[in-house]
Short mmCIF file of N, CA and C and ligand atoms in Angstrom, two decimals:
data_model
loop_
_atom_site.label_atom_id
_atom_site.label_comp_id
_atom_site.label_asym_id
_atom_site.label_seq_id
_atom_site.Cartn_x
_atom_site.Cartn_y
_atom_site.Cartn_z
N UNK A 1 -7.64 4.17 -0.54
CA UNK A 1 -7.28 3.64 0.58
C UNK A 1 -6.16 3.46 0.19
N UNK A 2 -5.04 2.77 -1.00
CA UNK A 2 -3.72 3.09 -1.20
C UNK A 2 -3.21 4.31 -1.91
N UNK A 3 -2.43 4.52 -1.71
CA UNK A 3 -1.91 5.74 -2.55
C UNK A 3 -0.34 5.45 -3.27
N UNK A 4 0.07 4.39 -3.09
CA UNK A 4 0.94 3.84 -3.89
C UNK A 4 1.72 2.39 -3.86
N UNK A 5 2.26 2.04 -4.76
CA UNK A 5 3.07 0.47 -4.06
C UNK A 5 4.34 1.12 -3.73
N UNK A 6 4.55 0.94 -2.16
CA UNK A 6 6.04 0.90 -1.79
C UNK A 6 6.73 0.14 -2.41
N UNK A 7 6.81 -1.26 -1.82
CA UNK A 7 7.48 -1.91 -2.32
C UNK A 7 7.17 -3.29 -2.69
N UNK A 8 8.21 -3.74 -3.22
CA UNK A 8 7.64 -5.80 -4.15
C UNK A 8 9.21 -6.20 -3.06
N UNK A 9 8.55 -6.75 -1.71
CA UNK A 9 9.29 -7.77 -1.30
C UNK A 9 9.84 -9.34 -2.11
N UNK A 10 11.36 -9.58 -2.24
CA UNK A 10 11.64 -10.55 -2.94
C UNK A 10 12.15 -11.45 -2.35
N UNK A 11 11.91 -12.69 -1.91
CA UNK A 11 12.78 -13.54 -0.76
C UNK A 11 13.97 -13.89 -1.41
N UNK A 12 15.19 -14.28 -1.16
CA UNK A 12 16.22 -14.74 -1.25
C UNK A 12 17.23 -15.46 -0.22
N UNK A 13 17.77 -16.26 -1.15
CA UNK A 13 18.81 -17.29 0.01
C UNK A 13 20.07 -16.36 0.35
N UNK A 14 20.87 -15.33 -0.25
CA UNK A 14 22.17 -14.45 -0.16
C UNK A 14 21.62 -13.06 -0.55
N UNK A 15 21.42 -12.42 0.16
CA UNK A 15 21.04 -11.09 0.40
C UNK A 15 22.20 -10.08 -0.61
N UNK A 16 23.36 -10.67 -0.41
CA UNK A 16 24.65 -9.19 -0.63
C UNK A 16 24.82 -9.45 -2.52
N UNK A 17 24.47 -11.89 -2.49
CA UNK A 17 24.31 -11.97 -4.26
C UNK A 17 23.10 -11.17 -5.09
N UNK A 18 21.92 -11.01 -4.44
CA UNK A 18 21.24 -9.88 -5.00
C UNK A 18 20.61 -9.53 -5.06
N UNK A 19 21.58 -8.53 -4.50
CA UNK A 19 21.88 -6.95 -3.94
C UNK A 19 22.88 -6.15 -4.92
N UNK A 20 23.49 -6.90 -5.42
CA UNK A 20 24.89 -6.88 -6.48
C UNK A 20 23.78 -6.73 -8.05
N UNK A 21 23.14 -8.13 -8.01
CA UNK A 21 22.42 -8.08 -9.20
C UNK A 21 21.41 -7.55 -9.54
N UNK A 22 20.53 -6.91 -8.88
CA UNK A 22 19.36 -5.57 -8.63
C UNK A 22 19.98 -4.68 -9.20
N UNK A 23 20.95 -4.45 -8.49
CA UNK A 23 21.92 -2.78 -8.39
C UNK A 23 22.41 -2.85 -9.80
N UNK A 24 23.03 -3.57 -9.86
CA UNK A 24 23.92 -3.96 -10.98
C UNK A 24 22.96 -3.95 -12.71
N UNK A 25 21.95 -5.28 -12.54
CA UNK A 25 21.08 -4.90 -13.89
C UNK A 25 20.29 -4.36 -14.03
N UNK A 26 19.24 -3.25 -12.93
CA UNK A 26 18.47 -2.02 -12.97
C UNK A 26 19.39 -1.12 -12.59
N UNK A 27 20.29 -0.86 -12.73
CA UNK A 27 21.01 0.45 -11.78
C UNK A 27 20.11 1.45 -10.72
N UNK A 28 20.04 0.52 -9.82
CA UNK A 28 19.27 0.74 -9.13
C UNK A 28 20.65 0.91 -7.71
N UNK A 29 20.08 1.90 -6.83
CA UNK A 29 20.35 2.33 -5.40
C UNK A 29 20.22 1.69 -4.24
N UNK A 30 20.87 1.36 -3.30
CA UNK A 30 20.63 0.55 -2.01
C UNK A 30 20.46 1.92 -1.30
N UNK A 31 19.57 2.24 -0.37
CA UNK A 31 19.18 3.53 -0.07
C UNK A 31 18.93 3.17 1.97
N UNK A 32 19.12 1.79 2.08
CA UNK A 32 18.64 1.09 2.98
C UNK A 32 18.40 0.12 3.70
N UNK A 33 19.52 -0.16 4.83
CA UNK A 33 19.81 -1.76 5.23
C UNK A 33 18.97 -1.85 6.71
N UNK A 34 19.24 -3.02 6.90
CA UNK A 34 18.35 -3.15 8.57
C UNK A 34 18.15 -4.87 8.39
N UNK A 35 18.01 -4.87 10.17
CA UNK A 35 17.93 -6.35 11.03
C UNK A 35 16.60 -5.93 11.31
N UNK A 36 16.00 -6.69 11.05
CA UNK A 36 14.67 -7.26 11.42
C UNK A 36 14.34 -8.23 12.37
N UNK A 37 14.55 -8.00 13.57
CA UNK A 37 14.16 -9.40 14.31
C UNK A 37 13.23 -9.59 14.95
N UNK A 38 11.87 -9.00 14.99
CA UNK A 38 10.91 -9.33 15.09
C UNK A 38 10.03 -9.91 13.37
N UNK A 39 10.58 -9.93 12.49
CA UNK A 39 10.22 -10.35 11.51
C UNK A 39 11.10 -11.42 11.16
N UNK A 40 12.01 -11.68 11.70
CA UNK A 40 13.12 -12.55 10.89
C UNK A 40 13.77 -12.34 10.07
N UNK A 41 14.20 -11.28 9.45
CA UNK A 41 14.47 -10.84 8.17
C UNK A 41 15.63 -9.99 8.38
N UNK A 42 16.81 -10.50 7.44
CA UNK A 42 18.19 -9.19 7.18
C UNK A 42 17.43 -8.38 6.14
N UNK A 43 17.29 -6.93 5.49
CA UNK A 43 16.33 -6.73 4.44
C UNK A 43 17.70 -5.05 4.19
N UNK A 44 17.52 -5.21 2.45
CA UNK A 44 17.66 -4.17 1.86
C UNK A 44 16.79 -3.29 1.11
N UNK A 45 16.67 -1.69 0.98
CA UNK A 45 15.63 -1.12 0.03
C UNK A 45 15.97 -0.41 -0.98
N UNK A 46 16.00 -0.64 -2.06
CA UNK A 46 16.51 -0.21 -3.32
C UNK A 46 15.87 0.49 -4.19
N UNK A 47 15.57 1.98 -4.48
CA UNK A 47 15.26 2.89 -4.98
C UNK A 47 14.90 2.91 -5.56
N UNK A 48 13.51 2.93 -6.50
CA UNK A 48 12.99 2.52 -7.71
C UNK A 48 12.09 3.97 -8.20
N UNK A 49 11.56 4.79 -7.29
CA UNK A 49 11.03 5.94 -7.89
C UNK A 49 10.67 6.60 -6.84
N UNK A 50 11.29 7.97 -6.68
CA UNK A 50 10.60 8.99 -5.82
C UNK A 50 9.82 9.56 -5.64
N UNK A 51 8.87 9.89 -4.66
CA UNK A 51 7.37 10.76 -4.53
C UNK A 51 7.72 11.49 -3.58
N UNK A 52 6.47 12.80 -3.80
CA UNK A 52 5.94 13.37 -2.36
C UNK A 52 5.39 12.53 -1.22
N UNK A 53 4.81 11.76 -1.81
CA UNK A 53 4.07 11.07 -0.43
C UNK A 53 5.10 9.97 -0.09
N UNK A 54 5.72 9.55 -0.48
CA UNK A 54 7.40 8.56 0.02
C UNK A 54 7.49 7.39 -1.53
N UNK A 55 7.97 6.87 -1.51
CA UNK A 55 9.16 6.52 -3.27
C UNK A 55 8.05 4.60 -2.59
N UNK A 56 9.06 4.21 -3.76
CA UNK A 56 8.20 3.06 -4.31
C UNK A 56 10.15 2.54 -4.01
N UNK A 57 9.77 0.84 -3.86
CA UNK A 57 11.11 0.44 -3.58
C UNK A 57 11.23 -1.42 -3.72
N UNK A 58 12.23 -2.06 -4.23
CA UNK A 58 12.11 -2.97 -4.43
C UNK A 58 13.06 -3.40 -2.64
N UNK A 59 12.28 -4.78 -2.00
CA UNK A 59 12.75 -5.10 -0.50
C UNK A 59 13.11 -6.43 -0.95
N UNK A 60 14.74 -6.80 -1.09
CA UNK A 60 15.18 -7.85 -0.61
C UNK A 60 15.12 -8.76 0.75
N UNK A 61 15.23 -9.76 0.58
CA UNK A 61 15.08 -10.28 2.03
C UNK A 61 15.49 -11.41 2.35
N UNK A 62 16.21 -11.42 3.41
CA UNK A 62 16.78 -13.13 3.64
C UNK A 62 16.60 -13.34 4.77
N UNK A 63 16.15 -14.36 4.97
CA UNK A 63 15.60 -15.10 6.54
C UNK A 63 16.89 -15.23 7.16
N UNK A 64 16.58 -15.48 8.83
CA UNK A 64 16.99 -14.62 9.50
C UNK A 64 17.60 -16.04 10.43
N UNK A 65 16.60 -16.93 9.97
CA UNK A 65 16.52 -18.47 10.20
C UNK A 65 15.52 -19.25 9.57
N UNK A 66 15.37 -20.46 9.52
CA UNK A 66 14.55 -21.87 8.48
C UNK A 66 13.14 -21.23 8.96
N UNK A 67 12.23 -21.16 10.55
CA UNK A 67 11.62 -21.07 10.71
C UNK A 67 10.40 -19.96 10.82
N UNK A 68 11.49 -18.60 9.79
CA UNK A 68 10.65 -17.08 10.05
C UNK A 68 9.80 -17.44 8.79
N UNK A 69 9.11 -16.23 8.43
CA UNK A 69 8.15 -16.09 7.56
C UNK A 69 8.98 -16.89 6.26
N UNK A 70 10.40 -15.80 6.05
CA UNK A 70 10.79 -15.80 4.73
C UNK A 70 11.44 -17.43 4.61
N UNK A 71 11.95 -18.34 5.96
CA UNK A 71 12.62 -18.64 5.49
C UNK A 71 11.65 -20.03 4.95
N UNK A 72 10.37 -20.19 5.24
CA UNK A 72 9.41 -21.04 5.45
C UNK A 72 9.23 -21.39 4.12
N UNK A 73 9.05 -19.56 3.55
CA UNK A 73 8.95 -19.02 1.85
C UNK A 73 9.45 -19.91 1.04
N UNK A 74 10.92 -19.76 1.23
CA UNK A 74 12.12 -19.73 0.18
C UNK A 74 11.79 -21.30 0.49
N UNK A 75 11.89 -22.03 1.97
CA UNK A 75 11.64 -23.53 1.57
C UNK A 75 10.87 -24.54 0.91
N UNK A 76 9.47 -23.15 0.36
CA UNK A 76 8.12 -24.17 0.06
C UNK A 76 8.68 -24.40 -0.70
N UNK A 77 8.50 -22.31 -1.50
CA UNK A 77 8.78 -22.04 -2.94
C UNK A 77 9.76 -21.67 -3.81
N UNK A 78 10.32 -21.85 -2.65
CA UNK A 78 11.88 -20.90 -3.53
C UNK A 78 11.88 -19.67 -3.45
N UNK A 79 13.23 -18.96 -4.25
CA UNK A 79 13.51 -17.47 -4.29
C UNK A 79 12.40 -17.09 -5.68
N UNK A 80 11.25 -15.61 -4.51
CA UNK A 80 10.63 -15.03 -5.86
C UNK A 80 10.16 -13.85 -5.01
N UNK A 81 8.89 -13.33 -5.79
CA UNK A 81 8.71 -12.96 -5.10
C UNK A 81 7.66 -12.79 -3.86
N UNK A 82 7.90 -11.95 -2.36
CA UNK A 82 7.24 -12.56 -0.89
C UNK A 82 6.01 -11.84 -0.80
N UNK A 83 5.88 -10.70 -1.06
CA UNK A 83 4.81 -10.04 -0.60
C UNK A 83 4.89 -8.42 -1.39
N UNK A 84 3.84 -7.95 -1.57
CA UNK A 84 3.60 -6.60 -2.24
C UNK A 84 3.18 -5.61 -1.23
N UNK A 85 3.63 -4.51 -1.00
CA UNK A 85 3.52 -3.16 0.25
C UNK A 85 2.47 -2.30 -0.32
N UNK A 86 1.43 -2.10 0.21
CA UNK A 86 0.92 -0.46 -0.50
C UNK A 86 0.93 0.44 0.60
N UNK A 87 1.02 1.51 0.02
CA UNK A 87 1.67 2.75 1.17
C UNK A 87 -0.05 3.30 1.48
N UNK A 88 -0.22 3.73 3.11
CA UNK A 88 -1.66 4.05 3.11
C UNK A 88 -1.01 5.31 4.00
N UNK A 89 -1.95 6.38 3.94
CA UNK A 89 -1.36 7.45 5.21
C UNK A 89 -1.65 7.31 6.55
N UNK A 90 -2.49 5.87 7.30
CA UNK A 90 -2.76 5.90 8.34
C UNK A 90 -2.75 4.29 8.46
N UNK A 91 -2.07 3.76 9.30
CA UNK A 91 -1.73 2.25 8.99
C UNK A 91 -2.92 1.29 9.99
N UNK A 92 -3.24 2.16 10.84
CA UNK A 92 -4.00 1.59 11.49
C UNK A 92 -5.48 1.76 11.35
N UNK A 93 -6.06 2.92 10.87
CA UNK A 93 -7.41 3.56 10.41
C UNK A 93 -7.43 2.27 9.19
N UNK A 94 -6.64 1.75 8.01
CA UNK A 94 -6.67 1.07 7.27
C UNK A 94 -6.40 -0.61 7.67
N UNK A 95 -6.08 -0.94 8.71
CA UNK A 95 -6.17 -1.87 9.13
C UNK A 95 -7.93 -2.15 9.59
N UNK A 96 -8.48 -1.27 10.53
CA UNK A 96 -10.03 -0.90 10.83
C UNK A 96 -10.78 -1.29 9.75
N UNK A 97 -10.30 -0.73 8.63
CA UNK A 97 -11.60 -0.40 7.57
C UNK A 97 -11.25 -2.01 6.40
N UNK A 98 -10.08 -2.66 7.34
CA UNK A 98 -9.70 -3.55 5.60
C UNK A 98 -10.26 -4.67 6.53
N UNK A 99 -10.05 -4.78 7.53
CA UNK A 99 -10.74 -6.33 9.17
C UNK A 99 -12.06 -5.65 8.20
N UNK A 100 -12.13 -5.02 8.89
CA UNK A 100 -13.92 -4.76 9.36
C UNK A 100 -14.60 -6.01 8.02
N UNK A 101 -13.88 -5.77 6.80
CA UNK A 101 -14.57 -6.39 5.63
C UNK A 101 -14.29 -7.74 5.17
N UNK A 102 -13.96 -8.28 6.97
CA UNK A 102 -13.57 -10.08 6.98
C UNK A 102 -12.12 -10.56 6.33
N UNK A 103 -11.29 -9.09 6.25
CA UNK A 103 -10.07 -10.12 5.87
C UNK A 103 -8.77 -9.89 7.33
N UNK A 104 -8.48 -11.36 7.07
CA UNK A 104 -7.55 -11.48 8.20
C UNK A 104 -6.43 -10.58 8.28
N UNK A 105 -6.39 -10.31 9.28
CA UNK A 105 -4.82 -9.34 9.39
C UNK A 105 -4.67 -10.23 10.36
N UNK A 106 -2.83 -10.30 9.89
CA UNK A 106 -1.92 -10.90 10.70
C UNK A 106 -1.24 -10.87 11.87
N UNK A 107 -1.69 -8.71 12.09
CA UNK A 107 -1.11 -8.16 13.24
C UNK A 107 -2.54 -7.92 13.79
N UNK A 108 -1.99 -7.83 15.26
CA UNK A 108 -3.43 -7.55 16.00
C UNK A 108 -2.68 -5.75 15.48
N UNK A 109 -1.69 -5.18 15.94
CA UNK A 109 -1.67 -4.28 15.97
C UNK A 109 0.02 -3.84 14.65
N UNK A 110 -0.03 -2.19 14.31
CA UNK A 110 1.27 -1.68 13.64
C UNK A 110 3.14 -2.46 14.44
N UNK A 111 3.69 -2.86 13.20
CA UNK A 111 4.74 -3.49 13.38
C UNK A 111 5.62 -2.89 12.96
N UNK A 112 6.90 -2.06 13.78
CA UNK A 112 8.61 -1.72 13.17
C UNK A 112 8.28 -2.68 11.96
N UNK A 113 8.62 -1.09 10.91
CA UNK A 113 9.27 -1.72 9.62
C UNK A 113 10.15 -0.79 8.98
N UNK A 114 10.77 -0.73 8.28
CA UNK A 114 12.12 -1.09 7.33
C UNK A 114 11.82 0.71 6.93
N UNK A 115 12.98 1.60 7.91
CA UNK A 115 13.01 3.22 7.54
C UNK A 115 12.20 4.18 8.40
N UNK A 116 12.31 3.21 9.80
CA UNK A 116 11.13 3.78 10.29
C UNK A 116 9.34 4.01 10.17
N UNK A 117 9.20 2.77 9.27
CA UNK A 117 8.02 2.75 8.67
C UNK A 117 6.54 2.05 9.54
N UNK A 118 6.02 2.08 9.59
CA UNK A 118 4.63 1.59 10.80
C UNK A 118 3.94 0.33 9.71
N UNK A 119 3.93 -1.21 9.99
CA UNK A 119 3.22 -1.75 8.60
C UNK A 119 2.12 -2.77 9.58
N UNK A 120 1.52 -3.27 8.59
CA UNK A 120 1.09 -4.42 9.27
C UNK A 120 0.60 -5.36 7.75
N UNK A 121 0.45 -7.11 8.09
CA UNK A 121 0.22 -7.87 7.03
C UNK A 121 -1.27 -8.32 6.93
N UNK A 122 -1.75 -8.34 5.66
CA UNK A 122 -2.94 -9.00 5.14
C UNK A 122 -2.48 -10.56 4.55
N UNK A 123 -3.98 -11.38 5.25
CA UNK A 123 -3.60 -13.00 5.07
C UNK A 123 -3.81 -12.77 3.21
N UNK A 124 -2.86 -13.68 2.64
CA UNK A 124 -2.86 -13.88 1.49
C UNK A 124 -4.40 -14.39 1.01
N UNK A 125 -4.42 -15.69 1.81
CA UNK A 125 -6.02 -16.61 1.15
C UNK A 125 -6.78 -15.68 1.34
N UNK A 126 -6.83 -14.41 1.49
CA UNK A 126 -8.19 -13.42 2.00
C UNK A 126 -7.88 -12.70 1.14
N UNK A 127 -6.80 -12.55 0.14
CA UNK A 127 -6.45 -11.23 -0.59
C UNK A 127 -6.63 -11.95 -1.99
N UNK A 128 -6.52 -12.99 -2.42
CA UNK A 128 -6.56 -13.59 -3.72
C UNK A 128 -4.24 -13.85 -4.01
N UNK A 129 -4.66 -14.26 -3.01
CA UNK A 129 -3.28 -15.68 -3.16
C UNK A 129 -1.54 -14.29 -3.08
N UNK A 130 -2.12 -13.30 -2.67
CA UNK A 130 -0.99 -12.11 -2.50
C UNK A 130 -0.94 -12.17 -0.65
N UNK A 131 0.55 -12.08 -0.44
CA UNK A 131 0.49 -11.53 1.11
C UNK A 131 0.41 -10.36 0.41
N UNK A 132 0.06 -9.55 1.70
CA UNK A 132 -0.30 -7.73 1.37
C UNK A 132 0.19 -6.87 2.41
N UNK A 133 0.99 -5.93 2.41
CA UNK A 133 1.13 -5.14 3.72
C UNK A 133 1.20 -3.92 3.72
N UNK A 134 0.85 -3.84 4.54
CA UNK A 134 0.48 -2.09 4.35
C UNK A 134 1.52 -1.34 5.31
N UNK A 135 1.60 -0.22 4.41
CA UNK A 135 2.53 0.69 5.43
C UNK A 135 2.60 2.20 5.20
N UNK A 136 2.98 2.49 6.61
CA UNK A 136 3.05 3.96 6.84
C UNK A 136 4.18 4.28 6.86
N UNK A 137 4.89 5.25 5.71
CA UNK A 137 6.08 5.75 5.68
C UNK A 137 6.38 7.30 6.98
N UNK A 138 7.47 6.66 7.30
CA UNK A 138 7.91 7.49 8.14
C UNK A 138 8.13 8.83 7.87
N UNK A 139 7.49 9.98 8.74
CA UNK A 139 7.16 11.21 8.25
C UNK A 139 8.84 11.81 8.31
N UNK A 140 8.36 12.77 7.56
CA UNK A 140 10.20 13.40 7.28
C UNK A 140 10.00 14.25 8.25
C1 V0V B 1 2.88 -18.44 2.78
N1 V0V B 1 1.39 -18.58 1.60
C2 V0V B 1 2.01 -17.14 0.69
C3 V0V B 1 2.76 -16.86 1.10
N2 V0V B 1 3.30 -17.18 2.77
N3 V0V B 1 1.09 -17.22 -0.31
C4 V0V B 1 1.54 -16.33 -1.13
N4 V0V B 1 2.14 -15.22 -0.19
C5 V0V B 1 3.35 -15.32 0.60
N5 V0V B 1 4.22 -15.09 0.68
C6 V0V B 1 0.40 -19.64 1.86
C7 V0V B 1 0.71 -20.56 1.47
O1 V0V B 1 1.06 -21.37 0.60
C8 V0V B 1 -0.41 -21.72 2.26
O2 V0V B 1 -1.46 -22.05 1.48
C9 V0V B 1 -0.85 -20.43 3.20
O3 V0V B 1 -0.70 -19.50 2.79
C10 V0V B 1 -0.01 -20.79 4.43
O4 V0V B 1 0.58 -20.46 4.85
P1 V0V B 1 1.71 -21.54 5.56
O5 V0V B 1 2.93 -21.64 4.81
O6 V0V B 1 0.46 -22.25 6.18
O7 V0V B 1 1.59 -20.45 6.90
P2 V0V B 1 3.49 -20.09 7.28
O8 V0V B 1 3.69 -20.31 8.76
O9 V0V B 1 4.28 -19.78 6.65
O10 V0V B 1 2.63 -18.42 6.98
C11 V0V B 1 2.29 -17.89 6.28
C12 V0V B 1 2.19 -16.41 6.63
C13 V0V B 1 3.47 -15.71 7.58
C14 V0V B 1 1.69 -14.96 5.45
C15 V0V B 1 1.21 -16.44 7.56
O11 V0V B 1 4.99 -15.84 6.45
C16 V0V B 1 3.01 -14.31 7.99
O12 V0V B 1 2.45 -14.02 8.97
N6 V0V B 1 3.90 -13.07 7.03
C17 V0V B 1 4.00 -12.01 7.93
C18 V0V B 1 5.06 -11.46 7.69
C19 V0V B 1 6.00 -11.41 7.00
O13 V0V B 1 5.80 -12.17 6.03
N7 V0V B 1 7.07 -11.02 7.47
C20 V0V B 1 8.22 -10.74 6.42
C21 V0V B 1 8.47 -9.78 5.53
P3 V0V B 1 -1.55 -23.40 0.55
O14 V0V B 1 -0.56 -24.46 0.83
O15 V0V B 1 -2.02 -23.72 1.99
O16 V0V B 1 -3.23 -23.29 -0.17
S1 V0V B 1 8.73 -8.21 7.04
C22 V0V B 1 9.43 -6.77 5.94
O17 V0V B 1 8.24 -6.49 5.10
C23 V0V B 1 9.31 -5.94 6.37
C24 V0V B 1 10.45 -5.73 7.67
C25 V0V B 1 9.49 -4.43 6.01
O18 V0V B 1 8.82 -4.34 4.83
O19 V0V B 1 9.45 -3.11 6.59
CO1 CO B 2 8.22 -5.98 3.09
#
């Protein structure tokens, strides 16, 4: 079902400062930036590896408000890994299959994700404490 790790999402207070830190420390390049109102984030994607089925990235996330998912996470846990996203060929199909196994889906239907992707989240409590995102990358 999973084709690759698409990205690791990292929650931070100051997006520009963290972009600088990650870009300089790990020699990574920012390939996309986006404000996603629905998800309550301002985010940047830093490319780690390119592949035929899609890339792997670090996703840096700054909350748009304290009551957004990332805002609440920061208040409760501080900066750090917020979620892990797996690449899937078809996000709706993956949601059906995973939901049928009793895992709670946090989305009823796929949402708009970064770089034209389709995404959906799984409840962290049902998958070992890791907030998990499914990503269907945009077609080239
Ligand atoms: C909360 N919990 C987590 C967690 N957030 N566990 C692991 N990782 C996280 N990130 C735990 C929390 O400690 C609680 O456990 C329990 O889950 C319920 O959390 P809560 O604080 O009561 O509930 P909320 O209101 O903070 O909601 C948590 C969820 C929410 C996960 C339901 O954040 C959500 O719907 N997230 C999905 C959307 C999202 O995160 N969007 C931002 C990324 P205890 O204390 O009861 O044991 S946007 C993105 O990635 C994009 C756009 C993209 O990739 O393209
Ligand atoms: Co993400």
